[in-house]
Short mmCIF file of C-alpha atoms in Angstrom, two decimals:
data_model
loop_
_atom_site.label_atom_id
_atom_site.label_comp_id
_atom_site.label_asym_id
_atom_site.label_seq_id
_atom_site.Cartn_x
_atom_site.Cartn_y
_atom_site.Cartn_z
CA MET A 1 71.86 126.63 88.24
CA TYR A 2 74.15 126.00 91.22
CA HIS A 3 72.92 123.41 93.74
CA PRO A 4 74.77 122.96 97.06
CA TYR A 5 74.47 119.15 96.91
CA GLY A 6 74.97 118.76 93.18
CA SER A 7 77.72 116.88 91.36
CA ALA A 8 81.14 118.55 91.34
CA CYS A 9 81.86 116.95 87.95
CA GLU A 10 78.74 118.53 86.49
CA LEU A 11 79.43 121.88 88.15
CA VAL A 12 82.98 122.24 86.84
CA SER A 13 81.77 121.21 83.37
CA LYS A 14 79.24 124.05 83.47
CA LEU A 15 81.86 126.45 84.80
CA ARG A 16 84.25 125.55 82.00
CA ASN A 17 81.66 125.94 79.24
CA GLY A 18 80.22 129.11 80.76
CA SER A 19 76.67 127.87 81.27
CA VAL A 20 77.14 128.84 84.93
CA THR A 21 79.38 131.74 85.86
CA VAL A 22 82.06 131.62 88.53
CA VAL A 23 80.60 134.79 90.01
CA GLU A 24 77.20 133.11 90.45
CA VAL A 25 78.75 130.08 92.13
CA MET A 26 81.01 132.14 94.37
CA GLN A 27 78.12 134.38 95.44
CA ALA A 28 75.94 131.38 96.31
CA THR A 29 78.82 129.68 98.11
CA LEU A 30 79.65 132.70 100.26
CA ASP A 31 75.99 133.29 101.08
CA ARG A 32 75.68 129.70 102.27
CA ILE A 33 78.88 129.96 104.31
CA ASP A 34 77.61 133.15 105.94
CA ALA A 35 74.34 131.42 106.84
CA LEU A 36 75.61 128.05 108.10
CA ASN A 37 79.28 128.23 109.02
CA PRO A 38 78.86 130.29 112.23
CA GLY A 39 76.99 127.35 113.77
CA LEU A 40 79.51 124.76 112.55
CA THR A 41 83.02 126.32 112.32
CA ALA A 42 83.92 124.16 109.34
CA ILE A 43 85.64 126.87 107.29
CA VAL A 44 88.19 129.15 108.96
CA ALA A 45 90.51 131.94 107.79
CA LEU A 46 87.96 132.89 105.12
CA ARG A 47 89.21 135.53 102.70
CA SER A 48 87.20 138.72 102.20
CA ARG A 49 84.12 138.60 100.00
CA ALA A 50 85.47 141.47 97.88
CA GLU A 51 88.71 139.61 97.09
CA LEU A 52 86.92 136.38 96.27
CA MET A 53 84.31 138.04 94.06
CA GLU A 54 87.06 139.86 92.19
CA GLU A 55 88.92 136.57 91.63
CA ALA A 56 85.68 134.96 90.47
CA ALA A 57 85.06 137.73 87.93
CA ALA A 58 88.62 137.31 86.62
CA ALA A 59 88.02 133.57 86.24
CA ASP A 60 84.92 134.27 84.13
CA ARG A 61 87.08 136.38 81.80
CA ALA A 62 89.85 133.78 81.54
CA GLU A 63 90.37 131.95 78.26
CA GLN A 64 92.28 128.99 79.72
CA ARG A 65 90.05 126.81 81.87
CA GLY A 66 91.45 123.91 83.90
CA ALA A 67 89.88 120.81 85.41
CA LEU A 68 88.67 122.75 88.48
CA HIS A 69 88.00 126.06 86.75
CA GLY A 70 86.41 128.57 89.10
CA LEU A 71 85.51 126.02 91.79
CA PRO A 72 85.53 127.51 95.32
CA MET A 73 87.57 125.35 97.70
CA ALA A 74 88.94 125.56 101.25
CA ILE A 75 92.15 123.73 102.20
CA LYS A 76 92.67 121.64 105.34
CA ASP A 77 94.54 123.77 107.88
CA LEU A 78 97.54 121.46 108.01
CA ALA A 79 98.70 122.60 104.56
CA ASN A 80 100.40 125.83 103.59
CA VAL A 81 98.41 128.09 101.26
CA LYS A 82 100.00 131.24 99.93
CA GLY A 83 98.48 134.35 101.48
CA ILE A 84 96.14 132.53 103.91
CA ALA A 85 96.85 131.92 107.60
CA SER A 86 98.04 128.33 108.02
CA THR A 87 97.88 127.59 111.74
CA GLN A 88 97.77 123.77 112.05
CA GLY A 89 95.34 124.58 114.86
CA SER A 90 98.23 125.71 117.06
CA PRO A 91 98.71 129.10 118.77
CA LEU A 92 102.37 128.77 117.74
CA PHE A 93 101.32 129.38 114.13
CA LYS A 94 98.18 131.50 114.50
CA ASP A 95 99.85 134.44 112.69
CA PHE A 96 101.78 132.41 110.11
CA VAL A 97 100.93 133.35 106.51
CA PRO A 98 102.90 131.29 103.96
CA ARG A 99 104.50 132.87 100.94
CA GLU A 100 104.19 129.71 98.84
CA ASP A 101 101.65 126.94 98.26
CA GLU A 102 102.36 123.33 99.14
CA LEU A 103 102.74 120.99 96.19
CA PHE A 104 99.17 119.67 96.05
CA VAL A 105 97.76 123.14 96.74
CA SER A 106 99.65 124.52 93.76
CA ARG A 107 98.14 121.73 91.65
CA LEU A 108 94.64 122.73 92.72
CA ARG A 109 95.35 126.39 91.99
CA ASP A 110 96.88 125.57 88.61
CA ALA A 111 93.74 123.56 87.77
CA GLY A 112 91.65 126.70 88.34
CA ALA A 113 90.29 126.24 91.87
CA ILE A 114 89.68 129.44 93.85
CA LEU A 115 91.04 128.99 97.37
CA MET A 116 88.69 130.72 99.80
CA GLY A 117 90.25 129.83 103.15
CA LYS A 118 90.94 126.77 105.28
CA THR A 119 88.99 123.92 106.87
CA ASN A 120 89.31 123.35 110.59
CA THR A 121 91.46 120.57 112.07
CA PRO A 122 92.69 119.39 115.50
CA GLU A 123 95.94 120.89 116.76
CA PHE A 124 98.72 119.44 114.58
CA GLY A 125 96.12 117.01 113.23
CA LEU A 126 96.35 114.79 116.33
CA GLY A 127 93.17 113.06 117.43
CA SER A 128 90.02 112.17 115.53
CA HIS A 129 88.05 115.09 117.00
CA THR A 130 88.25 118.56 115.44
CA PHE A 131 88.92 121.21 118.07
CA ASN A 132 91.84 123.55 118.69
CA PRO A 133 92.69 126.69 120.70
CA VAL A 134 92.87 128.90 117.59
CA TYR A 135 89.40 128.43 116.04
CA GLY A 136 87.54 126.25 118.54
CA ALA A 137 85.54 123.10 117.81
CA THR A 138 83.75 122.04 114.64
CA GLY A 139 80.24 120.69 115.21
CA ASN A 140 78.63 117.77 113.44
CA PRO A 141 75.99 119.12 111.00
CA PHE A 142 73.57 116.37 112.05
CA ASP A 143 73.91 117.49 115.69
CA PRO A 144 76.25 120.45 116.34
CA SER A 145 76.63 119.35 119.97
CA ARG A 146 78.49 116.23 118.74
CA SER A 147 81.94 115.64 117.28
CA CYS A 148 82.45 115.62 113.53
CA GLY A 149 85.54 113.42 113.81
CA GLY A 150 88.92 114.39 112.46
CA SER A 151 91.43 115.37 111.64
CA SER A 152 89.75 116.28 108.33
CA GLY A 153 86.65 117.27 110.29
CA GLY A 154 86.22 120.75 108.86
CA ALA A 155 86.50 119.38 105.34
CA ALA A 156 83.87 116.70 105.95
CA VAL A 157 81.45 119.16 107.55
CA ALA A 158 81.92 121.68 104.74
CA LEU A 159 81.00 118.96 102.23
CA SER A 160 78.11 117.61 104.27
CA ALA A 161 76.61 121.07 104.79
CA GLY A 162 76.97 121.98 101.11
CA LEU A 163 79.55 124.72 101.71
CA VAL A 164 81.99 123.27 99.15
CA ALA A 165 81.72 120.72 96.34
CA LEU A 166 85.17 119.16 96.82
CA ALA A 167 87.63 119.08 99.71
CA ASP A 168 91.12 117.84 100.43
CA GLY A 169 91.91 115.73 103.44
CA SER A 170 94.80 113.79 104.88
CA ASP A 171 94.85 110.46 106.61
CA MET A 172 97.23 108.75 108.98
CA MET A 173 94.91 107.06 111.47
CA GLY A 174 91.54 107.45 109.81
CA SER A 175 91.74 111.24 109.54
CA LEU A 176 89.53 111.38 106.46
CA ARG A 177 87.78 108.03 106.83
CA ASN A 178 86.30 108.70 110.28
CA PRO A 179 84.94 112.21 109.49
CA ALA A 180 83.57 110.99 106.17
CA GLY A 181 81.63 108.29 108.02
CA TRP A 182 80.41 110.66 110.73
CA ASN A 183 79.28 113.31 108.22
CA ASN A 184 77.57 111.20 105.54
CA VAL A 185 80.13 111.89 102.78
CA TYR A 186 82.94 110.06 100.99
CA GLY A 187 86.66 110.13 101.77
CA PHE A 188 89.44 108.35 99.91
CA ARG A 189 92.79 107.26 101.28
CA PRO A 190 94.73 106.47 98.07
CA THR A 191 97.52 103.95 97.66
CA TRP A 192 100.49 105.41 99.51
CA GLY A 193 102.61 107.55 97.17
CA LEU A 194 99.85 108.26 94.63
CA VAL A 195 99.41 111.79 96.05
CA PRO A 196 102.87 113.03 97.05
CA ALA A 197 103.17 115.29 100.07
CA GLU A 198 105.30 118.41 100.28
CA PRO A 199 108.91 117.36 99.47
CA SER A 200 110.40 118.52 102.76
CA GLY A 201 112.02 116.74 105.67
CA ASP A 202 112.63 112.99 105.49
CA LEU A 203 111.58 111.42 102.18
CA PHE A 204 112.06 107.74 103.01
CA LEU A 205 111.15 106.55 106.50
CA HIS A 206 107.59 107.62 107.34
CA GLN A 207 105.21 105.86 104.96
CA LEU A 208 102.04 106.17 107.06
CA ALA A 209 100.13 109.38 106.30
CA THR A 210 98.81 110.42 102.91
CA LEU A 211 96.84 113.24 101.35
CA GLY A 212 93.52 112.35 99.75
CA PRO A 213 90.30 113.75 98.28
CA MET A 214 86.85 114.03 99.87
CA ALA A 215 83.52 114.62 98.13
CA ARG A 216 79.83 113.73 98.00
CA SER A 217 80.34 110.96 95.44
CA PRO A 218 83.20 108.66 94.37
CA GLU A 219 83.09 110.10 90.84
CA ASP A 220 83.73 113.55 92.30
CA ILE A 221 86.56 112.07 94.36
CA ALA A 222 88.09 110.74 91.14
CA LEU A 223 87.92 114.23 89.62
CA LEU A 224 89.90 115.73 92.49
CA LEU A 225 92.30 112.79 92.72
CA ASP A 226 93.27 113.27 89.07
CA VAL A 227 94.37 116.81 89.97
CA MET A 228 96.12 115.98 93.27
CA SER A 229 97.98 112.86 92.12
CA GLY A 230 101.05 112.35 89.98
CA PRO A 231 104.78 111.99 90.57
CA ASP A 232 107.13 114.68 91.79
CA PRO A 233 110.81 114.41 90.76
CA ARG A 234 111.93 115.44 94.25
CA GLN A 235 110.21 112.46 95.88
CA PRO A 236 111.73 109.04 95.27
CA LEU A 237 108.75 107.02 96.56
CA ALA A 238 105.98 108.80 94.63
CA ARG A 239 103.97 106.59 92.26
CA SER A 240 103.56 107.28 88.57
CA ARG A 241 100.41 109.02 87.34
CA GLU A 242 97.31 106.80 87.35
CA THR A 243 94.27 108.54 85.84
CA MET A 244 90.94 107.71 87.51
CA LEU A 245 88.32 109.24 85.19
CA PRO A 246 86.35 107.91 83.48
CA LEU A 247 85.54 105.22 86.04
CA PRO A 248 85.21 101.75 84.47
CA GLU A 249 82.29 99.36 84.53
CA VAL A 250 82.21 97.13 87.59
CA ARG A 251 82.21 93.37 87.27
CA PRO A 252 80.80 91.17 90.07
CA MET A 253 83.22 91.08 92.98
CA ARG A 254 83.89 88.94 96.00
CA ILE A 255 83.82 91.12 99.11
CA GLY A 256 84.86 90.16 102.64
CA TRP A 257 83.19 91.62 105.76
CA LEU A 258 85.58 91.85 108.74
CA GLY A 259 83.04 93.32 111.19
CA ASP A 260 84.56 93.85 114.63
CA TRP A 261 87.57 91.62 113.87
CA GLY A 262 86.19 88.71 115.86
CA GLY A 263 85.39 90.91 118.86
CA ALA A 264 88.83 92.55 119.02
CA PHE A 265 87.33 95.97 118.26
CA PRO A 266 84.64 96.88 120.79
CA MET A 267 81.67 98.60 119.11
CA GLU A 268 78.89 100.74 120.49
CA PRO A 269 75.41 99.26 120.06
CA GLY A 270 73.88 99.63 116.64
CA ILE A 271 77.06 100.11 114.59
CA LEU A 272 77.56 96.54 113.41
CA GLU A 273 73.84 96.15 112.74
CA LEU A 274 73.73 99.30 110.59
CA CYS A 275 76.90 98.39 108.71
CA THR A 276 75.62 94.88 108.04
CA GLN A 277 72.44 96.36 106.58
CA ALA A 278 74.54 98.62 104.34
CA LEU A 279 76.29 95.55 102.93
CA ASP A 280 72.96 94.53 101.37
CA ALA A 281 73.45 97.22 98.72
CA PHE A 282 76.57 95.44 97.48
CA ALA A 283 74.78 92.09 97.44
CA LYS A 284 71.86 93.55 95.47
CA LEU A 285 74.36 94.85 92.91
CA GLY A 286 75.46 91.28 92.25
CA HIS A 287 78.53 91.10 94.46
CA VAL A 288 79.21 88.18 96.78
CA VAL A 289 79.56 89.40 100.37
CA GLU A 290 80.73 86.99 103.06
CA ALA A 291 82.02 87.19 106.61
CA VAL A 292 85.77 86.80 107.07
CA ALA A 293 87.43 85.48 110.21
CA PRO A 294 90.13 87.71 111.75
CA PRO A 295 93.08 87.30 109.36
CA PHE A 296 95.76 88.57 111.77
CA GLU A 297 96.17 89.23 115.48
CA ALA A 298 94.65 92.67 116.12
CA GLU A 299 96.96 93.45 119.04
CA GLU A 300 100.04 92.78 116.94
CA ILE A 301 98.77 95.26 114.33
CA TRP A 302 98.10 97.77 117.12
CA GLU A 303 101.54 97.47 118.70
CA SER A 304 103.22 97.87 115.33
CA TRP A 305 100.99 100.83 114.54
CA ILE A 306 101.47 102.87 117.72
CA THR A 307 105.23 102.38 117.56
CA LEU A 308 105.57 103.51 113.96
CA ARG A 309 103.01 106.29 114.46
CA SER A 310 104.83 107.75 117.47
CA TYR A 311 108.10 107.47 115.58
CA ALA A 312 106.61 109.44 112.66
CA VAL A 313 104.74 112.01 114.78
CA ALA A 314 107.82 112.68 116.92
CA ALA A 315 109.83 113.33 113.76
CA GLY A 316 107.42 116.13 112.94
CA LEU A 317 107.24 117.55 116.47
CA ARG A 318 110.90 117.25 117.49
CA ALA A 319 111.48 120.94 116.71
CA PHE A 320 109.28 121.64 119.77
CA ASP A 321 111.17 119.31 122.12
CA ASN A 322 112.48 122.31 124.10
CA ASN A 323 109.10 124.03 124.04
CA ARG A 324 106.80 121.22 125.16
CA GLU A 325 104.64 123.51 127.28
CA ALA A 326 103.27 124.92 124.02
CA LEU A 327 101.95 121.49 122.98
CA LYS A 328 98.78 119.70 124.03
CA ASP A 329 99.04 116.59 126.19
CA THR A 330 98.52 114.11 123.36
CA ALA A 331 101.27 115.75 121.29
CA ILE A 332 103.67 115.55 124.24
CA TRP A 333 102.75 111.89 124.72
CA GLU A 334 103.56 111.10 121.08
CA LEU A 335 106.78 113.14 121.18
CA GLU A 336 108.07 111.44 124.31
CA ARG A 337 107.18 107.96 123.04
CA GLY A 338 108.69 108.57 119.62
CA LEU A 339 111.95 110.07 120.86
CA GLY A 340 112.32 107.27 123.40
CA LEU A 341 112.10 104.41 120.91
CA SER A 342 115.17 102.30 120.18
CA GLY A 343 116.23 101.20 116.73
CA SER A 344 115.43 97.59 117.58
CA GLU A 345 111.89 98.54 118.67
CA ILE A 346 111.28 100.36 115.40
CA GLN A 347 112.66 97.44 113.42
CA ALA A 348 110.45 94.98 115.31
CA ALA A 349 107.39 97.11 114.54
CA SER A 350 108.34 97.27 110.87
CA ASP A 351 108.83 93.49 110.81
CA GLN A 352 105.34 92.99 112.23
CA ARG A 353 103.91 95.43 109.70
CA SER A 354 105.57 93.41 106.95
CA HIS A 355 104.03 90.19 108.27
CA TRP A 356 100.55 91.77 108.13
CA GLN A 357 101.20 93.11 104.63
CA ARG A 358 102.11 89.64 103.34
CA ARG A 359 98.98 88.17 104.92
CA ALA A 360 96.84 90.92 103.40
CA VAL A 361 98.25 90.20 99.93
CA GLU A 362 97.14 86.59 100.38
CA LEU A 363 93.64 87.77 101.33
CA PHE A 364 93.36 89.88 98.20
CA GLN A 365 94.07 86.85 96.07
CA LYS A 366 90.68 85.62 97.31
CA TYR A 367 88.76 88.90 97.75
CA ASP A 368 88.44 91.96 95.54
CA ALA A 369 87.68 94.17 98.53
CA LEU A 370 87.41 93.97 102.32
CA ILE A 371 85.12 96.06 104.53
CA LEU A 372 85.26 97.42 108.10
CA PRO A 373 83.24 100.14 109.90
CA THR A 374 84.79 103.62 109.85
CA ALA A 375 84.56 104.00 113.64
CA GLN A 376 83.80 102.01 116.80
CA CYS A 377 81.50 104.57 118.39
CA TRP A 378 78.92 107.16 117.38
CA PRO A 379 79.82 110.88 117.34
CA PHE A 380 80.43 111.82 120.98
CA PRO A 381 79.78 115.13 122.80
CA LEU A 382 81.67 118.11 121.44
CA ASP A 383 83.14 119.00 124.83
CA GLN A 384 84.67 115.54 125.29
CA ASP A 385 88.29 115.22 124.15
CA TYR A 386 88.06 111.49 123.35
CA PRO A 387 86.11 108.39 124.46
CA ARG A 388 87.44 106.67 127.59
CA ASN A 389 85.54 103.44 127.04
CA ILE A 390 83.50 101.74 124.36
CA ASN A 391 80.75 99.33 125.26
CA GLY A 392 82.25 98.77 128.69
CA LYS A 393 85.87 98.35 127.54
CA SER A 394 88.36 100.94 128.78
CA MET A 395 90.49 102.75 126.21
CA ASP A 396 94.19 102.88 127.17
CA SER A 397 95.20 105.82 124.93
CA TYR A 398 93.69 108.89 123.29
CA HIS A 399 93.38 107.04 119.99
CA ARG A 400 92.62 103.42 120.94
CA TRP A 401 88.94 104.08 120.15
CA MET A 402 89.97 104.35 116.47
CA GLN A 403 91.77 101.00 116.39
CA VAL A 404 89.41 99.83 113.62
CA VAL A 405 91.26 101.97 111.05
CA THR A 406 94.76 100.67 111.83
CA PRO A 407 94.72 97.51 109.68
CA VAL A 408 94.34 99.75 106.61
CA SER A 409 96.67 102.53 107.77
CA LEU A 410 99.49 100.09 108.37
CA LEU A 411 99.20 98.64 104.86
CA GLY A 412 99.12 101.83 102.81
CA PHE A 413 96.51 100.23 100.53
CA PRO A 414 93.66 102.27 99.00
CA CYS A 415 90.52 102.69 101.08
CA LEU A 416 87.22 104.41 100.32
CA ALA A 417 85.02 105.54 103.20
CA VAL A 418 81.37 105.36 102.12
CA PRO A 419 78.20 106.38 104.01
CA ALA A 420 76.37 103.47 105.64
CA GLY A 421 73.23 105.25 106.84
CA PHE A 422 72.03 106.52 110.21
CA GLY A 423 71.68 105.17 113.73
CA ALA A 424 68.80 105.44 116.18
CA GLU A 425 69.75 109.03 117.14
CA GLY A 426 69.97 110.18 113.53
CA LEU A 427 73.78 110.22 113.45
CA PRO A 428 75.72 108.90 110.44
CA MET A 429 78.15 105.99 110.22
CA GLY A 430 80.30 104.70 107.39
CA LEU A 431 82.16 101.75 105.92
CA GLN A 432 85.84 101.39 105.02
CA VAL A 433 86.06 99.60 101.67
CA PHE A 434 89.67 98.73 100.93
CA GLY A 435 91.56 96.85 98.25
CA SER A 436 95.06 95.83 97.28
CA GLN A 437 97.86 98.16 96.30
CA GLY A 438 97.18 100.18 93.16
CA GLN A 439 93.51 99.22 92.89
CA ASP A 440 92.36 102.79 93.46
CA GLN A 441 90.29 103.11 90.29
CA LYS A 442 88.56 99.78 90.86
CA LEU A 443 87.58 100.81 94.39
CA LEU A 444 86.25 104.16 93.23
CA ALA A 445 84.22 102.45 90.50
CA LEU A 446 82.76 100.06 93.09
CA GLY A 447 82.01 103.03 95.34
CA GLU A 448 80.28 104.92 92.55
CA GLN A 449 78.12 101.89 91.78
CA TYR A 450 77.18 101.77 95.49
CA HIS A 451 76.50 105.51 95.44
CA GLN A 452 74.13 105.24 92.50
CA VAL A 453 71.82 102.95 94.49
CA THR A 454 72.20 104.61 97.90
CA GLY A 455 72.85 108.33 97.32
CA TRP A 456 73.14 109.07 101.04
CA PRO A 457 74.70 112.58 100.84
CA GLN A 458 71.99 113.81 98.45
CA LYS A 459 69.12 111.78 99.91
CA SER A 460 69.77 112.70 103.53
CA PRO A 461 71.46 116.09 103.92
CA PRO A 462 71.87 117.45 107.46
CA PRO A 463 69.08 119.48 109.09
CA CYS A 464 71.10 122.68 108.79
CA GLY A 465 70.92 122.43 104.97
#
């Protein structure tokens, strides 16, 4: 029987062996979307029920059955999916229907997934709050009047509300880590290059953003990662294939808790207390957890980050330089900053990034993993574009409130966002658990061990479920 909060690994196994039919799962999925999605706006551009049921029936008749055989999925609306409107949340693309799938989308389709539609995202993926002028805002399933985070907000909500079993995300500045934390699910930012992006545009300079899987358990994340990952001959910086399943046994680890980085990251009341309590699960599993002093100057990481981020974002938006009135204010801000940077400024930012990377490598000679919160504030009101201050400290940009994710983003190391529990108002928060380059499988195994003793997504589904 299909269960909306069940294991994706178990579900696809049943779909492959025929003990559950694709038609049954698709019917249940669409019924649940019809019931819950209107109040959340997690899934957009949904294909017709008739088309999807016909595709499901064909999957039941198929002899070849891939790793994701018959699994209904919706793709983040920053990626091109053949035959489905791919808007990037922008009115400029509201009528754009691609004729081809992006690379990772084609891998999902080849593995047997049935692509139902898209998941909502901020315009051009900018900002950790999912709203846009095409589809509107996506509400948090634990309180639809609050933000779900972003930019993979629709994906996280769809998972949290039991609308899908697996989801893709992407992450530059916490875009799957923050919504995972705010929606009581898991999100994985893999080692940079493990999941190659579409081989278009520049292939060398902008090593910041990455695609990644999201799910309701780390084992399910590993299932999806094994489909999404692997080299592409057109991309010189893609990593070789590194299979995740089966996840290995976990030996006792030494884990460092970075907290608020010695006060550098202002936090709303209750976040550090909740995250510290969540660390107890690791200690009870036999791991050594200890506080770590700030290993690097936070402001130097920030200055390096915002320079390289604006440089990368402007590269993607430069086609709109003569049509800026069609962009939102934050996109214009990034475009102007990025196009105005000098070569020496970019080099200085890259030098600083390199200094932090070398220091981080030293840290991981002592620790198997390091931990930070996934956000510095609780989910804020849906009609607010971004927080202007946190705990009395003014934010000087639209994304400063997410500074806590930048130490990981700048490194390109693997990071698993795990649920940490709930605050006083019943809203979720998460932890960023990150490791050294290439330690993706070890992190997922640690996360699955944590999941087995916490089980937050299954134990505490949102009220709408």
